[in-house]
mmCIF file of C-alpha atoms and ligand atoms in Angstrom:
data_model
loop_
_atom_site.group_PDB
_atom_site.id
_atom_site.type_symbol
_atom_site.label_atom_id
_atom_site.label_comp_id
_atom_site.label_asym_id
_atom_site.label_seq_id
_atom_site.Cartn_x
_atom_site.Cartn_y
_atom_site.Cartn_z
ATOM 1 C CA MET A 29 129.197 117.288 77.100
ATOM 2 C CA ARG A 30 128.386 120.671 76.011
ATOM 3 C CA HIS A 31 128.912 119.916 72.199
ATOM 4 C CA ASP A 32 127.568 120.191 68.992
ATOM 5 C CA HIS A 33 129.279 118.002 67.053
ATOM 6 C CA LEU A 34 131.536 115.338 67.793
ATOM 7 C CA ILE A 35 133.982 115.244 65.615
ATOM 8 C CA SER A 36 137.599 114.327 67.303
ATOM 9 C CA ALA A 37 138.255 112.680 70.204
ATOM 10 C CA ALA A 38 140.003 115.642 71.063
ATOM 11 C CA GLN A 39 137.614 117.497 72.005
ATOM 12 C CA LEU A 40 136.656 115.470 75.383
ATOM 13 C CA SER A 41 137.896 116.865 78.444
ATOM 14 C CA ARG A 42 138.244 113.383 81.053
ATOM 15 C CA SER A 43 134.480 115.333 82.440
ATOM 16 C CA ASP A 44 133.086 114.640 79.207
ATOM 17 C CA ILE A 45 133.775 111.217 79.263
ATOM 18 C CA GLU A 46 133.002 110.790 82.247
ATOM 19 C CA THR A 47 129.479 112.268 82.103
ATOM 20 C CA VAL A 48 128.374 110.473 78.910
ATOM 21 C CA LEU A 49 129.696 106.672 80.044
ATOM 22 C CA ASP A 50 128.128 107.397 83.392
ATOM 23 C CA ARG A 51 124.812 107.210 81.106
ATOM 24 C CA ALA A 52 125.094 105.134 79.292
ATOM 25 C CA GLY A 53 125.619 102.676 82.431
ATOM 26 C CA GLU A 54 122.767 104.159 83.849
ATOM 27 C CA VAL A 55 121.321 103.554 79.712
ATOM 28 C CA ALA A 56 123.122 99.611 80.454
ATOM 29 C CA ASN A 57 121.504 98.910 83.220
ATOM 30 C CA ASP A 58 118.059 98.939 81.822
ATOM 31 C CA LEU A 59 118.619 98.041 78.102
ATOM 32 C CA GLY A 60 115.479 95.917 77.923
ATOM 33 C CA ALA A 61 113.308 98.795 78.517
ATOM 34 C CA SER A 62 112.261 100.960 76.130
ATOM 35 C CA ARG A 63 114.325 104.491 77.174
ATOM 36 C CA ASP A 64 111.741 106.088 74.793
ATOM 37 C CA SER A 65 113.329 109.442 75.565
ATOM 38 C CA HIS A 66 113.293 111.336 71.817
ATOM 39 C CA PRO A 67 110.089 109.488 69.764
ATOM 40 C CA GLY A 68 110.279 110.659 66.631
ATOM 41 C CA LEU A 69 113.455 111.495 66.481
ATOM 42 C CA VAL A 70 115.126 111.064 63.089
ATOM 43 C CA LEU A 71 118.516 110.067 62.703
ATOM 44 C CA GLY A 72 120.262 110.332 59.242
ATOM 45 C CA LEU A 73 122.863 107.654 58.557
ATOM 46 C CA CYS A 74 125.015 108.188 55.446
ATOM 47 C CA PHE A 75 128.055 106.147 55.517
ATOM 48 C CA PHE A 76 129.912 106.995 52.216
ATOM 49 C CA GLU A 77 132.265 103.362 53.267
ATOM 50 C CA PRO A 78 131.075 99.973 54.917
ATOM 51 C CA SER A 79 130.641 99.362 58.261
ATOM 52 C CA THR A 80 128.296 96.285 60.601
ATOM 53 C CA ARG A 81 129.091 97.838 64.009
ATOM 54 C CA THR A 82 128.646 101.698 63.438
ATOM 55 C CA LYS A 83 125.805 101.512 61.928
ATOM 56 C CA MET A 84 124.238 99.130 63.517
ATOM 57 C CA SER A 85 124.455 100.331 67.018
ATOM 58 C CA PHE A 86 123.160 103.832 66.051
ATOM 59 C CA ASP A 87 120.220 102.448 64.348
ATOM 60 C CA ALA A 88 120.213 100.292 67.817
ATOM 61 C CA ALA A 89 120.310 103.519 69.934
ATOM 62 C CA ALA A 90 118.800 105.240 67.798
ATOM 63 C CA LYS A 91 115.369 103.164 68.184
ATOM 64 C CA ARG A 92 116.239 101.710 70.863
ATOM 65 C CA LEU A 93 115.722 106.209 72.289
ATOM 66 C CA GLY A 94 112.031 105.308 70.625
ATOM 67 C CA GLY A 95 113.157 107.231 67.204
ATOM 68 C CA SER A 96 113.913 106.384 64.162
ATOM 69 C CA THR A 97 116.355 106.259 61.792
ATOM 70 C CA ILE A 98 116.957 107.120 57.674
ATOM 71 C CA ASP A 99 119.391 105.090 55.291
ATOM 72 C CA MET A 100 121.904 106.887 52.426
ATOM 73 C CA GLY A 101 121.963 103.407 51.429
ATOM 74 C CA SER A 102 125.235 102.378 49.438
ATOM 75 C CA VAL A 103 126.897 105.044 47.970
ATOM 76 C CA GLU A 104 125.963 103.683 44.611
ATOM 77 C CA SER A 105 122.536 103.801 44.986
ATOM 78 C CA SER A 106 123.139 107.066 46.162
ATOM 79 C CA SER A 107 123.140 110.690 44.160
ATOM 80 C CA VAL A 108 126.966 110.513 45.223
ATOM 81 C CA THR A 109 127.203 108.495 42.243
ATOM 82 C CA LYS A 110 125.737 111.481 40.372
ATOM 83 C CA GLY A 111 128.990 114.303 41.356
ATOM 84 C CA GLU A 112 126.978 115.875 44.241
ATOM 85 C CA SER A 113 129.351 117.094 47.334
ATOM 86 C CA LEU A 114 129.693 116.726 50.527
ATOM 87 C CA ALA A 115 128.174 119.210 51.063
ATOM 88 C CA ASP A 116 126.231 119.752 49.187
ATOM 89 C CA THR A 117 124.245 116.232 50.104
ATOM 90 C CA VAL A 118 124.628 117.161 54.240
ATOM 91 C CA ARG A 119 122.472 119.874 53.257
ATOM 92 C CA VAL A 120 119.999 118.274 52.212
ATOM 93 C CA ILE A 121 119.614 115.522 54.909
ATOM 94 C CA GLU A 122 119.757 118.374 57.532
ATOM 95 C CA GLY A 123 115.892 118.953 56.216
ATOM 96 C CA TYR A 124 115.156 115.090 57.020
ATOM 97 C CA ALA A 125 117.238 114.323 59.949
ATOM 98 C CA ASP A 126 117.704 115.930 63.716
ATOM 99 C CA ALA A 127 120.758 114.599 63.914
ATOM 100 C CA ILE A 128 123.499 113.393 61.035
ATOM 101 C CA VAL A 129 126.073 109.963 61.522
ATOM 102 C CA LEU A 130 128.502 110.340 58.414
ATOM 103 C CA ARG A 131 131.114 107.728 56.726
ATOM 104 C CA HIS A 132 133.949 108.832 55.336
ATOM 105 C CA PRO A 133 136.977 108.549 53.208
ATOM 106 C CA SER A 134 138.462 112.231 53.495
ATOM 107 C CA GLU A 135 139.695 112.555 56.822
ATOM 108 C CA GLY A 136 138.202 115.685 57.610
ATOM 109 C CA ALA A 137 135.188 114.864 55.789
ATOM 110 C CA ALA A 138 133.131 115.168 58.832
ATOM 111 C CA LYS A 139 134.033 118.418 59.913
ATOM 112 C CA LEU A 140 133.331 119.736 56.928
ATOM 113 C CA ALA A 141 130.322 118.810 56.613
ATOM 114 C CA SER A 142 129.644 120.167 60.869
ATOM 115 C CA GLU A 143 130.444 123.795 58.799
ATOM 116 C CA PHE A 144 127.752 123.255 56.780
ATOM 117 C CA VAL A 145 125.108 122.182 58.727
ATOM 118 C CA HIS A 146 122.705 122.936 61.691
ATOM 119 C CA VAL A 147 122.435 119.948 63.508
ATOM 120 C CA PRO A 148 124.473 117.852 65.547
ATOM 121 C CA VAL A 149 126.630 115.603 62.487
ATOM 122 C CA ILE A 150 129.065 112.558 64.600
ATOM 123 C CA ASN A 151 131.527 111.259 62.687
ATOM 124 C CA ALA A 152 131.894 107.771 62.254
ATOM 125 C CA GLY A 153 135.615 107.777 60.589
ATOM 126 C CA ASP A 154 137.272 110.265 58.053
ATOM 127 C CA GLY A 155 139.278 107.637 56.558
ATOM 128 C CA ALA A 156 142.620 107.117 58.061
ATOM 129 C CA GLY A 157 141.218 110.024 60.843
ATOM 130 C CA GLN A 158 138.914 110.061 63.734
ATOM 131 C CA HIS A 159 136.401 107.392 65.348
ATOM 132 C CA PRO A 160 135.450 109.264 68.553
ATOM 133 C CA SER A 161 132.554 107.671 69.092
ATOM 134 C CA GLN A 162 133.993 104.246 68.808
ATOM 135 C CA THR A 163 136.472 105.670 71.550
ATOM 136 C CA LEU A 164 133.746 105.724 74.032
ATOM 137 C CA LEU A 165 133.263 102.748 73.877
ATOM 138 C CA ASP A 166 135.925 101.127 74.183
ATOM 139 C CA LEU A 167 136.854 103.895 77.150
ATOM 140 C CA TYR A 168 133.338 102.796 77.896
ATOM 141 C CA THR A 169 134.493 98.792 78.082
ATOM 142 C CA ILE A 170 138.196 99.631 79.510
ATOM 143 C CA ARG A 171 136.258 101.092 82.861
ATOM 144 C CA GLU A 172 133.697 98.269 83.163
ATOM 145 C CA GLU A 173 137.086 95.969 83.619
ATOM 146 C CA HIS A 174 139.877 98.084 85.244
ATOM 147 C CA GLY A 175 138.598 101.555 85.857
ATOM 148 C CA LEU A 176 140.303 103.675 83.755
ATOM 149 C CA ASP A 177 143.026 105.276 85.482
ATOM 150 C CA ASP A 178 146.815 103.626 86.098
ATOM 151 C CA LEU A 179 146.480 101.262 83.839
ATOM 152 C CA THR A 180 149.147 100.064 81.018
ATOM 153 C CA VAL A 181 147.417 99.645 77.835
ATOM 154 C CA GLY A 182 148.912 98.145 75.120
ATOM 155 C CA ILE A 183 147.813 99.135 71.093
ATOM 156 C CA MET A 184 149.008 97.374 68.640
ATOM 157 C CA GLY A 185 148.852 96.590 64.904
ATOM 158 C CA ASP A 186 147.641 99.878 62.247
ATOM 159 C CA LEU A 187 149.098 102.617 63.840
ATOM 160 C CA LYS A 188 149.411 104.310 61.018
ATOM 161 C CA TYR A 189 146.061 104.456 59.870
ATOM 162 C CA GLY A 190 143.727 102.557 63.103
ATOM 163 C CA ARG A 191 141.570 105.583 63.046
ATOM 164 C CA THR A 192 140.377 103.972 66.213
ATOM 165 C CA VAL A 193 143.753 104.369 67.567
ATOM 166 C CA HIS A 194 144.269 107.822 66.816
ATOM 167 C CA SER A 195 140.846 108.819 69.008
ATOM 168 C CA LEU A 196 140.860 106.236 71.926
ATOM 169 C CA ALA A 197 144.965 107.429 72.381
ATOM 170 C CA SER A 198 143.275 111.228 71.854
ATOM 171 C CA ALA A 199 140.894 110.266 74.342
ATOM 172 C CA LEU A 200 143.269 108.074 77.118
ATOM 173 C CA ALA A 201 145.849 111.034 77.561
ATOM 174 C CA ASN A 202 142.678 112.227 79.770
ATOM 175 C CA PHE A 203 143.538 109.219 82.888
ATOM 176 C CA GLU A 204 146.301 108.188 84.163
ATOM 177 C CA VAL A 205 147.256 105.682 82.092
ATOM 178 C CA ARG A 206 150.995 104.494 80.930
ATOM 179 C CA GLN A 207 150.391 103.924 76.626
ATOM 180 C CA HIS A 208 152.199 101.348 74.458
ATOM 181 C CA PHE A 209 152.102 101.395 71.045
ATOM 182 C CA ILE A 210 153.342 97.967 68.982
ATOM 183 C CA SER A 211 153.294 98.438 64.770
ATOM 184 C CA PRO A 212 155.993 97.788 62.279
ATOM 185 C CA GLU A 213 157.891 100.480 61.897
ATOM 186 C CA SER A 214 156.205 101.808 58.879
ATOM 187 C CA LEU A 215 152.933 102.136 60.921
ATOM 188 C CA ARG A 216 153.825 103.799 63.487
ATOM 189 C CA LEU A 217 151.070 106.766 65.005
ATOM 190 C CA PRO A 218 151.317 109.569 62.666
ATOM 191 C CA ARG A 219 153.812 112.188 63.602
ATOM 192 C CA SER A 220 151.182 114.831 64.599
ATOM 193 C CA VAL A 221 149.296 111.912 66.752
ATOM 194 C CA ARG A 222 152.710 111.629 68.578
ATOM 195 C CA PHE A 223 153.433 115.657 68.743
ATOM 196 C CA ASP A 224 149.158 116.150 70.432
ATOM 197 C CA LEU A 225 149.516 113.394 73.098
ATOM 198 C CA HIS A 226 153.072 114.992 73.514
ATOM 199 C CA GLU A 227 151.572 118.049 73.458
ATOM 200 C CA ALA A 228 148.489 117.006 75.838
ATOM 201 C CA GLY A 229 151.434 115.325 78.705
ATOM 202 C CA ALA A 230 150.304 111.860 77.699
ATOM 203 C CA GLN A 231 153.019 108.941 78.585
ATOM 204 C CA VAL A 232 154.089 106.943 75.624
ATOM 205 C CA ARG A 233 156.265 104.343 74.607
ATOM 206 C CA GLU A 234 156.368 102.008 70.778
ATOM 207 C CA HIS A 235 157.669 98.829 70.566
ATOM 208 C CA THR A 236 158.285 96.738 68.071
ATOM 209 C CA ASP A 237 157.345 93.712 69.623
ATOM 210 C CA LEU A 238 155.045 92.972 71.661
ATOM 211 C CA GLU A 239 156.959 89.969 74.197
ATOM 212 C CA PRO A 240 159.157 93.307 76.296
ATOM 213 C CA VAL A 241 155.535 94.551 77.858
ATOM 214 C CA LEU A 242 152.806 92.522 77.398
ATOM 215 C CA SER A 243 153.546 91.413 80.870
ATOM 216 C CA GLU A 244 153.065 95.054 81.957
ATOM 217 C CA LEU A 245 149.358 95.745 80.570
ATOM 218 C CA ASP A 246 146.210 96.013 82.191
ATOM 219 C CA VAL A 247 144.874 95.922 78.326
ATOM 220 C CA LEU A 248 145.393 94.656 75.316
ATOM 221 C CA TYR A 249 143.918 96.678 72.279
ATOM 222 C CA VAL A 250 144.340 94.997 69.141
ATOM 223 C CA THR A 251 143.853 96.691 65.092
ATOM 224 C CA ARG A 252 143.138 95.000 62.157
ATOM 225 C CA ILE A 253 145.788 96.019 59.769
ATOM 226 C CA GLN A 254 143.399 98.802 57.487
ATOM 227 C CA ARG A 255 144.594 97.472 53.438
ATOM 228 C CA GLU A 256 142.057 99.518 52.050
ATOM 229 C CA ARG A 257 144.167 102.551 53.125
ATOM 230 C CA PHE A 258 148.048 101.091 51.314
ATOM 231 C CA PRO A 259 148.390 103.303 48.025
ATOM 232 C CA ASP A 260 150.415 100.338 48.052
ATOM 233 C CA GLU A 261 149.281 96.502 48.335
ATOM 234 C CA THR A 262 153.035 95.162 47.992
ATOM 235 C CA GLU A 263 153.287 97.887 51.407
ATOM 236 C CA TYR A 264 150.586 96.084 52.906
ATOM 237 C CA ARG A 265 151.816 92.460 51.212
ATOM 238 C CA ALA A 266 155.060 93.308 53.409
ATOM 239 C CA VAL A 267 153.365 93.578 56.684
ATOM 240 C CA ALA A 268 150.199 91.551 56.365
ATOM 241 C CA GLY A 269 150.030 88.718 59.860
ATOM 242 C CA GLU A 270 152.484 90.457 61.755
ATOM 243 C CA TYR A 271 151.370 90.679 65.443
ATOM 244 C CA GLN A 272 148.993 88.177 65.557
ATOM 245 C CA ILE A 273 148.006 87.169 68.909
ATOM 246 C CA ASP A 274 146.901 83.872 70.040
ATOM 247 C CA ALA A 275 146.238 81.807 73.189
ATOM 248 C CA GLU A 276 149.441 80.479 73.717
ATOM 249 C CA THR A 277 150.606 84.505 72.893
ATOM 250 C CA LEU A 278 148.475 85.287 76.087
ATOM 251 C CA ALA A 279 149.851 82.562 78.891
ATOM 252 C CA ALA A 280 152.723 84.875 78.592
ATOM 253 C CA GLY A 281 150.587 87.802 79.735
ATOM 254 C CA PRO A 282 148.472 88.726 83.453
ATOM 255 C CA ASP A 283 145.966 86.256 83.927
ATOM 256 C CA ASP A 284 143.726 89.763 84.475
ATOM 257 C CA LEU A 285 144.521 90.756 80.291
ATOM 258 C CA THR A 286 141.587 92.346 78.795
ATOM 259 C CA VAL A 287 141.410 91.964 74.643
ATOM 260 C CA MET A 288 139.753 94.291 72.379
ATOM 261 C CA HIS A 289 139.798 95.448 68.921
ATOM 262 C CA PRO A 290 137.562 96.947 67.326
ATOM 263 C CA LEU A 291 136.503 94.082 64.837
ATOM 264 C CA PRO A 292 136.031 93.812 62.290
ATOM 265 C CA ARG A 293 139.333 91.459 62.586
ATOM 266 C CA VAL A 294 140.782 89.496 60.015
ATOM 267 C CA ASP A 295 143.509 87.233 61.162
ATOM 268 C CA GLU A 296 145.234 88.868 63.558
ATOM 269 C CA ILE A 297 142.796 87.778 66.698
ATOM 270 C CA ALA A 298 143.031 83.959 66.585
ATOM 271 C CA PRO A 299 139.682 81.507 67.501
ATOM 272 C CA ASP A 300 141.358 79.822 70.023
ATOM 273 C CA VAL A 301 141.162 83.680 71.665
ATOM 274 C CA ASP A 302 137.733 84.211 71.958
ATOM 275 C CA GLU A 303 137.604 81.537 74.347
ATOM 276 C CA THR A 304 139.885 82.622 76.606
ATOM 277 C CA ASP A 305 138.691 85.221 79.982
ATOM 278 C CA HIS A 306 140.777 88.402 77.816
ATOM 279 C CA ALA A 307 138.519 88.026 75.093
ATOM 280 C CA SER A 308 136.869 91.168 75.300
ATOM 281 C CA TYR A 309 135.826 92.352 72.053
ATOM 282 C CA PHE A 310 132.331 90.604 71.447
ATOM 283 C CA GLN A 311 131.220 92.692 74.596
ATOM 284 C CA GLN A 312 133.310 95.793 73.584
ATOM 285 C CA ALA A 313 131.600 95.761 69.980
ATOM 286 C CA HIS A 314 127.359 95.170 72.245
ATOM 287 C CA ASN A 315 128.464 98.709 74.658
ATOM 288 C CA GLY A 316 128.100 99.993 71.236
ATOM 289 C CA VAL A 317 123.984 100.708 71.540
ATOM 290 C CA PRO A 318 124.214 101.983 75.033
ATOM 291 C CA VAL A 319 127.444 104.429 75.191
ATOM 292 C CA ARG A 320 125.353 105.284 71.259
ATOM 293 C CA MET A 321 121.619 105.755 73.000
ATOM 294 C CA ALA A 322 123.691 108.169 75.966
ATOM 295 C CA LEU A 323 126.116 109.862 73.068
ATOM 296 C CA LEU A 324 122.834 110.799 71.478
ATOM 297 C CA GLU A 325 120.840 111.933 74.149
ATOM 298 C CA MET A 326 123.861 114.591 75.144
ATOM 299 C CA LEU A 327 123.386 115.893 72.052
ATOM 300 C CA LEU A 328 120.249 115.873 71.362
ATOM 301 C CA GLU A 329 119.324 117.880 74.794
ATOM 302 C CA ASN A 330 123.138 120.832 73.701
ATOM 303 C CA HIS A 331 120.878 120.799 70.501
ATOM 304 C CA GLY A 332 118.179 122.170 72.152
HETATM 305 N N1 CP B 415 134.818 98.849 64.885
HETATM 306 C C1 CP B 415 133.999 99.207 63.521
HETATM 307 O O1 CP B 415 133.590 101.253 63.214
HETATM 308 O O2 CP B 415 134.101 99.074 62.343
HETATM 309 P P1 CP B 415 132.333 98.870 61.764
HETATM 310 O O3 CP B 415 134.210 99.323 60.780
HETATM 311 O O4 CP B 415 131.394 97.776 61.444
HETATM 312 O O5 CP B 415 131.532 99.860 62.194
#
């Protein structure tokens, strides 16, 4: 993998993805041991939006590599409230850190930040845009369960605002994967994402109901309706609560169906699914640590 920054899943070739996942597999096999490949590493965590998994797993990853982290903290406690620009904020933090993990509500924020600094920037979510490190752990989880070729994946929920969906769909286009997108009409994949998938030759179909396609799926990737991205609360209420699954829904699907979710969930996966063999979303979240360790090692090696 030869990249200075990780901004979009579209950057990642099949070979890039396989290289990161292979290394993540090695890391995962020995996660209990201190890897210590990067003593002295300081990772900057800049989260302009809330996070549990992404922030904590990058924090854990840096520490398990022998490094440490510095955290901008909440927007409210930072000098962003005094009007500091994103460009100035990251230019300051590059003096304190060897790499920056950035989450921001604006699409394109990570790309912009990467143009102002000389340390690697990892996009940890830019509005409704991309979340490529999530995609790497999603692919790692899928590969562990089913491999990554000759696969049928259903992606359901908020496909319009779900950045994990945009990144995952793009990355899956590198593999022999049939992609089924299931959503209300108002939350279809954005036209630009559909266009890119078409250009990539991806095998894509869109549906408004899960039922007709459920029996074909190897993986069902469920997403939360991204309430915080709706410009209008009434629009959110019109679709909230649709596309929920429970153990009974899944009884009509394949026995080896893997159910994934980037989390956090609200009500789209009923708790009774947790007790089934289908549920992979907590393991998926746990996979964030070895995958992000591998990713950090590789970006830092590229950066020299
Ligand atoms: N999946 C994900 O990005 O979770 P967080 O918002 O908790 O980081």
